[in-house]
PDB file of C-alpha atoms in Angstrom:
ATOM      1  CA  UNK W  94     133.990-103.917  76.962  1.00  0.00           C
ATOM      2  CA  UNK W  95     137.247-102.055  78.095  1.00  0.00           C
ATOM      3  CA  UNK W  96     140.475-102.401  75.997  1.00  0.00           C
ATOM      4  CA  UNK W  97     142.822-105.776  76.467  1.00  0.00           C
ATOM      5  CA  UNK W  98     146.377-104.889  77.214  1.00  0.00           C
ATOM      6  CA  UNK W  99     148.461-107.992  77.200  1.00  0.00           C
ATOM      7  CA  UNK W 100     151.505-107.603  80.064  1.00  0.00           C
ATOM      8  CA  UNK W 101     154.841-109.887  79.406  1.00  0.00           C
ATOM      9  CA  UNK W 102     156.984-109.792  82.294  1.00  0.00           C
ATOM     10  CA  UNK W 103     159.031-112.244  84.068  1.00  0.00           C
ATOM     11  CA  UNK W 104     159.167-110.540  87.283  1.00  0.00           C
ATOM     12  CA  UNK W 105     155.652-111.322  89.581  1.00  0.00           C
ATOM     13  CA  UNK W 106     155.662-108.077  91.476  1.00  0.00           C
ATOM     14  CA  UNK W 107     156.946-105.603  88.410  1.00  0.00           C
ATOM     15  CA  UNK W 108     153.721-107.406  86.513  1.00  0.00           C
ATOM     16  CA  UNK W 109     151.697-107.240  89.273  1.00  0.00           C
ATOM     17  CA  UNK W 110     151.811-103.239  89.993  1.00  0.00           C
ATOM     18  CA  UNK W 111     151.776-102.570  85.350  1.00  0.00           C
ATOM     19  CA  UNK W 112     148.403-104.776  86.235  1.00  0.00           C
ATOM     20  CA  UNK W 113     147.042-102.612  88.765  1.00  0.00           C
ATOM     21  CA  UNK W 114     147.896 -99.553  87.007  1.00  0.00           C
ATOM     22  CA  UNK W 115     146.570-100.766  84.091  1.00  0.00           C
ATOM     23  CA  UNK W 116     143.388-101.930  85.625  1.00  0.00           C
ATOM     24  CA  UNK W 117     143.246 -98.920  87.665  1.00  0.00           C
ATOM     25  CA  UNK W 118     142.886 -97.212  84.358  1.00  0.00           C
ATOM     26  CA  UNK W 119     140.016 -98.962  82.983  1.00  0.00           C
ATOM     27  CA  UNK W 120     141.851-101.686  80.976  1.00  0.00           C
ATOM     28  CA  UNK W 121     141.367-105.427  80.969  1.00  0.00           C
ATOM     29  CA  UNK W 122     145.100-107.130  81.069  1.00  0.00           C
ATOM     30  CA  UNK W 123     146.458-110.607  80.370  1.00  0.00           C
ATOM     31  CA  UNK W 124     149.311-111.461  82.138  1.00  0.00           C
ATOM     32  CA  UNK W 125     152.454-113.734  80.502  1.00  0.00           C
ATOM     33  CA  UNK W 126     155.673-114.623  82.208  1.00  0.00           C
ATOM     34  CA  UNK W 127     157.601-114.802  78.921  1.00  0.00           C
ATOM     35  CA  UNK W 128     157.937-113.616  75.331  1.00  0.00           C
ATOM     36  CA  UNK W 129     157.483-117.639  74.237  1.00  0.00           C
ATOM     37  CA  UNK W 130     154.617-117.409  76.409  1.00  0.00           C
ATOM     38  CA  UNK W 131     152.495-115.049  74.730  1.00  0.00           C
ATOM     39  CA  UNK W 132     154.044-116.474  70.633  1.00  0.00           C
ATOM     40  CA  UNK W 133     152.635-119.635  72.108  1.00  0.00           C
ATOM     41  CA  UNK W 134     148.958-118.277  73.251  1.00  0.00           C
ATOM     42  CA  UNK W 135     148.725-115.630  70.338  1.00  0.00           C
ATOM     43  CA  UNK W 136     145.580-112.957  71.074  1.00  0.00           C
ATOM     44  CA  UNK W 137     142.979-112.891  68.695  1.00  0.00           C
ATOM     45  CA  UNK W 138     144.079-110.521  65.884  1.00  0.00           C
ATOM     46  CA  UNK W 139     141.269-108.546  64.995  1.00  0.00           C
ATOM     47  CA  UNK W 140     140.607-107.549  68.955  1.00  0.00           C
ATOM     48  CA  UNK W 141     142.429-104.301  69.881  1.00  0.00           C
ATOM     49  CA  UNK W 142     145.046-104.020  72.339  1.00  0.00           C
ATOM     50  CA  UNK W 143     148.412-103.980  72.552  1.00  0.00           C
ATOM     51  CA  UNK W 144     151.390-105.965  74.294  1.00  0.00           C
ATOM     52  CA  UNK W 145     153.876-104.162  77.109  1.00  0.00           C
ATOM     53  CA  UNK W 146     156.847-106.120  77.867  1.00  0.00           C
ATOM     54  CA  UNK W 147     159.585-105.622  80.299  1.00  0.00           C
ATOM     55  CA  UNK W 148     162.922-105.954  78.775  1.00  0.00           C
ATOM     56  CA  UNK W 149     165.420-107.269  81.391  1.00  0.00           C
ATOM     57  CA  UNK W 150     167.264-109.506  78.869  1.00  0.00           C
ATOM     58  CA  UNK W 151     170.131-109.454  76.087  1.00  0.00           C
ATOM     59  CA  UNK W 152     170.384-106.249  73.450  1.00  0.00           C
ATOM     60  CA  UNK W 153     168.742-108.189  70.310  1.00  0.00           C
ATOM     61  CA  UNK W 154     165.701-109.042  72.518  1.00  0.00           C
ATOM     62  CA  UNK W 155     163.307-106.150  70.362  1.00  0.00           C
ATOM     63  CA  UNK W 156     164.251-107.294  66.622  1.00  0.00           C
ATOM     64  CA  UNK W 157     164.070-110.793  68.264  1.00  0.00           C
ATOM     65  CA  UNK W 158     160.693-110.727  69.300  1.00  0.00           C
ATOM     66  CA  UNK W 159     158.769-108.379  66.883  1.00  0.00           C
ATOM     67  CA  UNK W 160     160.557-110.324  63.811  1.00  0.00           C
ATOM     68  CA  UNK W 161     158.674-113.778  65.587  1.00  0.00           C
ATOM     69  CA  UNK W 162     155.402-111.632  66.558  1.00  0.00           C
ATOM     70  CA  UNK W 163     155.204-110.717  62.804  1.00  0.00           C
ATOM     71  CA  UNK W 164     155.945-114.263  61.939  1.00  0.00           C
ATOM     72  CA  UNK W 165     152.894-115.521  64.050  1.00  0.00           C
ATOM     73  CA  UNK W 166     151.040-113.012  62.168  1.00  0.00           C
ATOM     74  CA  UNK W 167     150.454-110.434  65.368  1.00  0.00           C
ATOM     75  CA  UNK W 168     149.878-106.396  64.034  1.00  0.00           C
ATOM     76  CA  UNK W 169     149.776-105.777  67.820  1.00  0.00           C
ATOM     77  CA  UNK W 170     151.951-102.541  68.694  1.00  0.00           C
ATOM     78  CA  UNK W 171     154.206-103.007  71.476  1.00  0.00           C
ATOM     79  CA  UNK W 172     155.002-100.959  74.227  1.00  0.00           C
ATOM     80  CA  UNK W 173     158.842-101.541  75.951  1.00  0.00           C
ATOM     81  CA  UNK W 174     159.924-100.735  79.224  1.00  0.00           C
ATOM     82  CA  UNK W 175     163.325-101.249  81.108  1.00  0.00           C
ATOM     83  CA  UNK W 176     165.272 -99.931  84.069  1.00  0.00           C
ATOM     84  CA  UNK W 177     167.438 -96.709  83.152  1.00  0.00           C
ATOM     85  CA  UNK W 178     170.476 -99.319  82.759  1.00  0.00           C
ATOM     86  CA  UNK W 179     169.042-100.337  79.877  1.00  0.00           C
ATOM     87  CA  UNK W 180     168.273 -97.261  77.717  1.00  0.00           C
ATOM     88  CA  UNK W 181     170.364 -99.026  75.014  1.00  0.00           C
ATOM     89  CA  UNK W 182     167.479-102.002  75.144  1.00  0.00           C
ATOM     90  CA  UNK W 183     164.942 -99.297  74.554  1.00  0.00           C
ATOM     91  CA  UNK W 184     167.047 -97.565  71.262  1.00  0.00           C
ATOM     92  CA  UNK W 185     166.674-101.031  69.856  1.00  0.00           C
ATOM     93  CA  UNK W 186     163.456-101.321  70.678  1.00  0.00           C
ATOM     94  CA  UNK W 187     162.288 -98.270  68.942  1.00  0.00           C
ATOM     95  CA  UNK W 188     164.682 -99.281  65.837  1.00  0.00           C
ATOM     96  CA  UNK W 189     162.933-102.407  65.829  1.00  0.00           C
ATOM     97  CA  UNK W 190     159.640-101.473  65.281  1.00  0.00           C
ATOM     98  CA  UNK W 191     157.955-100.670  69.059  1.00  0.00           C
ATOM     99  CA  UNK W 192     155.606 -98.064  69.245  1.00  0.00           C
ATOM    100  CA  UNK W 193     156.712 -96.346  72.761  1.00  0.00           C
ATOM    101  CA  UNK W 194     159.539 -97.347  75.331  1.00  0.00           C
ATOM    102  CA  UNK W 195     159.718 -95.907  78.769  1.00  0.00           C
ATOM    103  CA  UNK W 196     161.910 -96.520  81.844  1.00  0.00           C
ATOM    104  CA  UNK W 197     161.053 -97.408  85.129  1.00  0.00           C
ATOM    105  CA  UNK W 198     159.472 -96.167  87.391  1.00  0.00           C
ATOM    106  CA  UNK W 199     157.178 -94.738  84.418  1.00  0.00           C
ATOM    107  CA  UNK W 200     154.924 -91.559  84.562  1.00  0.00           C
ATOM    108  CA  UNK W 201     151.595 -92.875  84.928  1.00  0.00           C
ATOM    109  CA  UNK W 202     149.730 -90.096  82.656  1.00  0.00           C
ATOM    110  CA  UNK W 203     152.344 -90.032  80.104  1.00  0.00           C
ATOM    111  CA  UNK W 204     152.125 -94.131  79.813  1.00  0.00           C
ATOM    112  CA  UNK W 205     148.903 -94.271  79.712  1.00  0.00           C
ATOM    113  CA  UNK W 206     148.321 -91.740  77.186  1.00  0.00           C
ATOM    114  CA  UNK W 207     151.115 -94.202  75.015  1.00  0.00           C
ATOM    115  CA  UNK W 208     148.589 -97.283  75.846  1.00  0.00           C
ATOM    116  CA  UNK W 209     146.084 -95.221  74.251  1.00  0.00           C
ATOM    117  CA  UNK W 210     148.032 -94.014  71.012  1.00  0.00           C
ATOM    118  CA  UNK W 211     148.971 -97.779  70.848  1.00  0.00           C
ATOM    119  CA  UNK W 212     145.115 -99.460  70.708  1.00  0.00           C
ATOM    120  CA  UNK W 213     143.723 -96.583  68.835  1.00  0.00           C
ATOM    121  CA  UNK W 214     146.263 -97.259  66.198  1.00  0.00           C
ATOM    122  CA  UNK W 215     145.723-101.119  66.790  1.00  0.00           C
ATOM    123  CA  UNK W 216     141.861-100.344  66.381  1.00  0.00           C
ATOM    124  CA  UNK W 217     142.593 -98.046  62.983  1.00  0.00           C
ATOM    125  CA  UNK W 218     145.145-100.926  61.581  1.00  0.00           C
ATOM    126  CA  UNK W 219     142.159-103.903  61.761  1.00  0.00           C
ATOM    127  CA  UNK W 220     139.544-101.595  60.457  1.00  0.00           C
ATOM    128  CA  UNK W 221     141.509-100.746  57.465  1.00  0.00           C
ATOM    129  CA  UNK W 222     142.817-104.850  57.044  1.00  0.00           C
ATOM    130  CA  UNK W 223     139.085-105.662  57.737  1.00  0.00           C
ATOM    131  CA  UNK W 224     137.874-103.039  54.797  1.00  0.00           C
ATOM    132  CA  UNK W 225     140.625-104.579  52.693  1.00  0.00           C
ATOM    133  CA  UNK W 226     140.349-108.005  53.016  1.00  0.00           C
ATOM    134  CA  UNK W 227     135.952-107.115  51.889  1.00  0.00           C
ATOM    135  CA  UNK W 228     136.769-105.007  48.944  1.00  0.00           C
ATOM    136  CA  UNK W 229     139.260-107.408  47.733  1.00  0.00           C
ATOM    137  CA  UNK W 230     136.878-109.979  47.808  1.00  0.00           C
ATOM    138  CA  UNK W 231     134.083-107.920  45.960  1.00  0.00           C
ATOM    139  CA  UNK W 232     136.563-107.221  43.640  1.00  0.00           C
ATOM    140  CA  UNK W 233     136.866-110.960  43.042  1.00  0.00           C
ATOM    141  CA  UNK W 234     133.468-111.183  41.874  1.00  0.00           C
ATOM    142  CA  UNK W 235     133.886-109.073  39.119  1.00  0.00           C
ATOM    143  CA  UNK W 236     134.017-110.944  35.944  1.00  0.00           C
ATOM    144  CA  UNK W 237     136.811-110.789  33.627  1.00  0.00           C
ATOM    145  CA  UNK W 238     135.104-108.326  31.335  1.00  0.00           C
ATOM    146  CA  UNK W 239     133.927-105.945  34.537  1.00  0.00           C
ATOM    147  CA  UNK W 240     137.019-105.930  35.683  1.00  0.00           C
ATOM    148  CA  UNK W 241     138.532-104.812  32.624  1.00  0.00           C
ATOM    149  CA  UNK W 242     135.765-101.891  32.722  1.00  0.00           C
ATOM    150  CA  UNK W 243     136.692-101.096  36.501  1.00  0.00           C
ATOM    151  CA  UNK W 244     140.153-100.526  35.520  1.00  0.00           C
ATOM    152  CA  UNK W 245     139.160 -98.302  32.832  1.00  0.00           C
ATOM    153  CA  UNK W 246     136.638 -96.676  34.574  1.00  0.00           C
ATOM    154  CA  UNK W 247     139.139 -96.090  37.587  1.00  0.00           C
ATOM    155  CA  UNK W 248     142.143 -94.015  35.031  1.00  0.00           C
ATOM    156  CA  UNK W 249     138.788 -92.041  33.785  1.00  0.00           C
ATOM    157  CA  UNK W 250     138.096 -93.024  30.614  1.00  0.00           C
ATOM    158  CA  UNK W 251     134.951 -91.996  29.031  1.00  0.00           C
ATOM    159  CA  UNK W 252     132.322 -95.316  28.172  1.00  0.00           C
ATOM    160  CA  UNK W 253     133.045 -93.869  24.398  1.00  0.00           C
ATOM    161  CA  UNK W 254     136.958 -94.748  25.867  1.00  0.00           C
ATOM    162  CA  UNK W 255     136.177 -97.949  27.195  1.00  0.00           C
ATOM    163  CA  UNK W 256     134.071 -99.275  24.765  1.00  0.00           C
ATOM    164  CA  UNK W 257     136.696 -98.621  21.955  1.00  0.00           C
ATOM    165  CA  UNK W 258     139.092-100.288  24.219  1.00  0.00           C
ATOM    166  CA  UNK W 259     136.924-103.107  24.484  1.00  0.00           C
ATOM    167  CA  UNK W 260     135.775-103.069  21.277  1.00  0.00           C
ATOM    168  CA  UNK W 261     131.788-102.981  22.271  1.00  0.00           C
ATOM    169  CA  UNK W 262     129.257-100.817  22.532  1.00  0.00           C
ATOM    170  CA  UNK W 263     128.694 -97.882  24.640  1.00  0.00           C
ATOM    171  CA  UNK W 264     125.290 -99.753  25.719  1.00  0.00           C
ATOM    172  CA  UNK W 265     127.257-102.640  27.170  1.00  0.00           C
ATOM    173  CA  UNK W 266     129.634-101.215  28.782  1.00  0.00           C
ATOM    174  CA  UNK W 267     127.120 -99.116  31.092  1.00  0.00           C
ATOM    175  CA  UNK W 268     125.572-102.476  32.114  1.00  0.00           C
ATOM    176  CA  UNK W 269     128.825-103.292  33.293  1.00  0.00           C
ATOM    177  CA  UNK W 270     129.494-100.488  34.987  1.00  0.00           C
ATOM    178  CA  UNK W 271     126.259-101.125  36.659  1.00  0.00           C
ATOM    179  CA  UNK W 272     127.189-104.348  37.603  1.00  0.00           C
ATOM    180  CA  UNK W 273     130.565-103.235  38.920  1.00  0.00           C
ATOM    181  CA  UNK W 274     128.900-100.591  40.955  1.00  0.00           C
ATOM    182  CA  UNK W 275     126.934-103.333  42.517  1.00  0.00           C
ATOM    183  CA  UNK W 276     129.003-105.760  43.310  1.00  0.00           C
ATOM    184  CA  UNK W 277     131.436-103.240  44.671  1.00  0.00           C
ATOM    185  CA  UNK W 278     128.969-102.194  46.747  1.00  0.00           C
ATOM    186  CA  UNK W 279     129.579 -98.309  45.674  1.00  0.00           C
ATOM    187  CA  UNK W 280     127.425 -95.157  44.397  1.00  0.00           C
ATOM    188  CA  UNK W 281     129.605 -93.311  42.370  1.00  0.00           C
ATOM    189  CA  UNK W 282     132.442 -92.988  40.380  1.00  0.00           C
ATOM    190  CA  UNK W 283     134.875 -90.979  42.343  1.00  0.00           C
ATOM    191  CA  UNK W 284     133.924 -94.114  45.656  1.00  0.00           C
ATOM    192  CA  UNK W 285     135.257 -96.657  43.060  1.00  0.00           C
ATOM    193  CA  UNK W 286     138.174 -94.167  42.251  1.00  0.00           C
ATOM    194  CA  UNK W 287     138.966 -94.158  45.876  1.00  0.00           C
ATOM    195  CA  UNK W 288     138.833 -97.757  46.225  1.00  0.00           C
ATOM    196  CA  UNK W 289     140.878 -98.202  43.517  1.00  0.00           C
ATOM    197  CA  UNK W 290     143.746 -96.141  45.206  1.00  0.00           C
ATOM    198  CA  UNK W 291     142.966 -97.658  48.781  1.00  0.00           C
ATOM    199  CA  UNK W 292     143.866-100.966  47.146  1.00  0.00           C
ATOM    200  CA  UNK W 293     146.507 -99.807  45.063  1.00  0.00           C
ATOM    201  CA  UNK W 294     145.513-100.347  41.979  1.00  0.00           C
ATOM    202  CA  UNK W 295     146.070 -97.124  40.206  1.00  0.00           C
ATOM    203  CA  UNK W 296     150.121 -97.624  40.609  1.00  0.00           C
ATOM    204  CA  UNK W 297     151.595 -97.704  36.977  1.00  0.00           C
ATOM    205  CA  UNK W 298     151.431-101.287  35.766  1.00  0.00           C
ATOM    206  CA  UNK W 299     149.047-102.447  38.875  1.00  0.00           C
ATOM    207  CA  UNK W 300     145.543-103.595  37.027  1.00  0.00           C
TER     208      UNK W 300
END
């Protein structure tokens, strides 16, 4: 299935010819006639895409909307576009947090190519949150005395270390590394190493 590019624009025959292009392209699009349009119909967050909008309103338009996107709880990057009168629109925009602005008429390649940064990025974002959001919860599973072994494990300390730390016996504490190395769902130490950092759990006073 082709990539969804949702198109905000107030103006029927502006968002009609962004729709052709964009279909023309190879891209599925959802039209919306208004920025409170598509807060109130948010698209699915873990689908890639992206949103262009056409700025024809006031300066704080850009903080406005991404700082209510990010409220809703959209990651979606957002592509700007406006008439050369409003370059000033499009500073904001980029200030604000939008991944491209262009003004119109825009260069077809050159936009497209930006659509394409955009989703890839999009795409990139979800798979990491996605990878998150599973390790975190594998890491939940761990219980309170695996966990303190993964943390040990993770600053590479020796199971002579760890079990000194933990006052046991080298014995136990390599059936909890097993355990940990199970539930994480890893095969070696320098994957749970990595994981640790991914998650950021190897900052000074992060355990």
């Amino acid at each position: 299935m082709s990539d969804l590019v949702y198109v905000v624009d107030s103006d029927a025959a502006s968002q009609s010819g962004i729709d052709d292009l964009l279909r023309a392209s190879g891209y599925r699009t959802k039209a919306y006639g208004s920025a409170d349009e598509i807060l109130q119909q948010m698209p699915e967050r873990e689908s890639a895409g992206c949103i262009v909008i056409d700025v024809q309103c006031r300066d704080n338009a850009a903080p406005d909307l991404f700082d209510r996107l990010s409220k809703a709880g959209s990651n979606l990057p957002v592509i700007f576009l406006a008439g050369h009168s409003d370059v000033r629109a499009g500073v904001r925009a980029i200030q604000a947090g939008a991944e491209d602005f262009f003004t119109k008429p825009v260069q077809r390649e050159e936009f497209i190519r930006a659509i394409d940064r955009a989703i890839a990025r999009h795409r990139l974002t979800n798979e990491q949150d996605c990878w998150g959001r599973k390790a975190m919860a594998r890491l939940h599973l761990l219980t309170r005395r695996e966990r303190q072994v993964f943390d040990l494990v993770v600053r590479a300390k020796m199971n002579k270390q760890v079990a000194f730390e933990l006052g046991t016996t080298e014995r136990t504490v390599k059936a909890h590394r097993h355990n940990v190395m199970e539930k994480m769902q890893l095969r070696s130490v320098v994957e749970l190493v990595s994981c640790a950092e991914r998650l950021g759990l190897l900052r000074p006073g992060i355990s």
